[in-house]
Amino acid sequence: MTKYSPTITSSLKKFITDFYLTSDVAPPAALTETRDPYLNFFTEDAPLIMGSTRVKGHNEIIELRKGMWKVVTKRHHVVENVASVEDNNTLLINGYVDYTLINGKSITSEWAARMHLTKDLKMEFYQVYLDPSLTAKALAED
């Protein structure tokens, strides 16, 4: 069960839950016809930093998402803790994610994130701290 700091509102809890549920669904294959719901959580020009990869804006976020799903067939985020700073505009989050990789292996990886939100609950900054070596090692194994 997720532990929230006392200042986290019910609308923020819903935003966080909805975001990670959406993150666990692969982007639509035909993005020219269907908009990825993941983008609804970001401002148009938001930077997203995933490990050592930095992208900015919806077009680059989509490309990053497509790349992340090339080696993953299934994933499930579990949010363990959410803390707020700066009047709930900045959230510090940690948890773990269970992956099933294209070679059938399953792994669990811990992560932490920092997200900065606008007043209308759109991310204008999102950074994820994670170690990709576990995924790389599992993909390299037969």
Coordinates of C-alpha atoms in Angstrom, one line a residue:
M1 CA 0.0 0.0 0.0
T2 CA 1.3 3.4 -0.9
K3 CA 2.3 5.7 1.9
Y4 CA 1.5 9.4 1.2
S5 CA 2.7 12.4 3.1
P6 CA -0.2 14.1 4.9
T7 CA -0.4 17.1 2.4
I8 CA -1.1 14.9 -0.6
T9 CA -4.6 15.6 -1.7
S10 CA -7.0 13.0 -3.1
S11 CA -6.7 14.5 -6.6
L12 CA -2.9 14.1 -6.4
K13 CA -3.3 10.5 -5.3
K14 CA -5.6 9.9 -8.3
F15 CA -3.1 11.6 -10.6
I16 CA -0.3 9.4 -9.4
T17 CA -2.3 6.2 -9.5
D18 CA -3.6 7.0 -13.0
F19 CA -0.2 8.0 -14.3
Y20 CA 1.6 4.8 -13.3
L21 CA -1.3 2.6 -14.5
T22 CA -1.1 4.4 -17.9
S23 CA 2.7 4.0 -17.8
D24 CA 2.2 0.2 -17.5
V25 CA 0.4 0.1 -20.9
A26 CA 2.4 0.1 -24.1
P27 CA 1.9 3.1 -26.4
P28 CA -0.6 2.6 -29.3
A29 CA 1.1 1.0 -32.3
A30 CA -0.3 3.5 -34.8
L31 CA 0.5 6.8 -33.0
T32 CA -0.5 8.7 -36.1
E33 CA -4.1 7.6 -35.6
T34 CA -4.2 7.4 -31.8
R35 CA -2.8 9.7 -29.2
D36 CA -0.9 8.0 -26.4
P37 CA -2.8 8.7 -23.2
Y38 CA 0.5 8.9 -21.4
L39 CA 1.0 12.4 -22.9
N40 CA -2.1 13.7 -21.1
F41 CA 0.0 13.8 -17.9
F42 CA 2.6 16.2 -19.4
T43 CA 2.7 19.8 -20.5
E44 CA 3.5 20.1 -24.2
D45 CA 7.1 21.0 -23.7
A46 CA 7.9 19.0 -20.5
P47 CA 11.4 17.6 -20.1
L48 CA 11.5 13.9 -19.1
I49 CA 14.7 12.4 -17.8
M50 CA 14.8 8.6 -17.6
G51 CA 18.1 7.4 -16.2
S52 CA 20.7 9.1 -18.4
T53 CA 18.3 9.8 -21.3
R54 CA 16.8 13.3 -21.5
V55 CA 14.0 14.2 -23.9
K56 CA 11.7 17.2 -24.1
G57 CA 8.2 17.6 -25.4
H58 CA 5.5 15.2 -26.5
N59 CA 7.2 14.1 -29.7
E60 CA 10.4 13.1 -27.9
I61 CA 8.5 11.5 -25.0
I62 CA 6.6 9.3 -27.4
E63 CA 9.9 8.1 -29.0
L64 CA 11.4 7.4 -25.6
R65 CA 8.3 5.4 -24.7
K66 CA 8.4 3.4 -27.9
G67 CA 12.0 2.6 -27.2
M68 CA 11.4 1.5 -23.7
W69 CA 8.7 -1.0 -24.8
K70 CA 11.0 -2.6 -27.4
V71 CA 12.5 -4.9 -24.8
V72 CA 9.5 -5.2 -22.4
T73 CA 6.3 -7.2 -23.0
K74 CA 4.7 -6.4 -19.6
R75 CA 5.4 -4.0 -16.7
H76 CA 3.8 -3.1 -13.4
H77 CA 4.8 -0.2 -11.2
V78 CA 4.3 -0.3 -7.5
V79 CA 4.5 3.1 -5.8
E80 CA 5.6 2.8 -2.2
N81 CA 6.0 6.3 -1.0
V82 CA 5.0 9.8 -2.1
A83 CA 6.3 13.0 -0.4
S84 CA 5.5 16.5 -1.3
V85 CA 7.6 19.6 -1.2
E86 CA 6.9 23.2 -2.3
D87 CA 3.1 23.2 -1.6
N88 CA 2.4 19.9 -3.4
N89 CA 3.9 21.2 -6.7
T90 CA 7.0 18.9 -6.4
L91 CA 6.6 15.2 -5.5
L92 CA 9.3 12.8 -4.6
I93 CA 8.2 9.2 -5.3
N94 CA 9.8 5.8 -4.9
G95 CA 8.8 2.2 -5.6
Y96 CA 9.6 -0.7 -7.8
V97 CA 8.6 -2.0 -11.2
D98 CA 8.1 -5.6 -12.3
Y99 CA 9.1 -6.3 -15.9
T100 CA 8.6 -9.2 -18.2
L101 CA 11.2 -8.9 -21.0
I102 CA 11.0 -10.0 -24.6
N103 CA 13.2 -13.1 -23.8
G104 CA 10.6 -14.2 -21.2
K105 CA 12.7 -13.3 -18.1
S106 CA 11.1 -11.4 -15.3
I107 CA 12.9 -8.8 -13.2
T108 CA 12.1 -6.3 -10.5
S109 CA 13.9 -3.0 -10.4
E110 CA 13.7 -0.2 -7.8
W111 CA 13.3 3.4 -8.9
A112 CA 12.8 6.9 -7.5
A113 CA 11.3 9.9 -9.3
R114 CA 10.9 13.6 -9.0
M115 CA 7.9 15.3 -10.6
H116 CA 7.0 19.0 -10.8
L117 CA 3.3 19.7 -11.5
T118 CA 1.4 22.7 -12.7
K119 CA -1.7 23.8 -10.9
D120 CA -3.9 21.9 -13.4
L121 CA -2.0 18.6 -12.6
K122 CA 0.3 18.3 -15.6
M123 CA 3.9 17.4 -15.3
E124 CA 6.2 20.2 -16.4
F125 CA 9.2 18.2 -15.3
Y126 CA 9.7 14.4 -14.6
Q127 CA 12.9 12.6 -13.7
V128 CA 13.3 8.9 -12.9
Y129 CA 16.4 7.6 -11.2
L130 CA 17.0 3.9 -11.9
D131 CA 19.7 1.4 -12.6
P132 CA 19.3 -0.1 -16.1
S133 CA 22.1 -2.7 -15.6
L134 CA 19.7 -5.4 -14.2
T135 CA 17.6 -5.2 -17.4
A136 CA 20.7 -5.3 -19.6
K137 CA 22.0 -8.3 -17.7
A138 CA 18.7 -10.2 -18.0
L139 CA 18.5 -9.4 -21.7
A140 CA 22.0 -10.7 -22.3
E141 CA 21.3 -14.1 -20.6
D142 CA 20.1 -17.0 -22.7

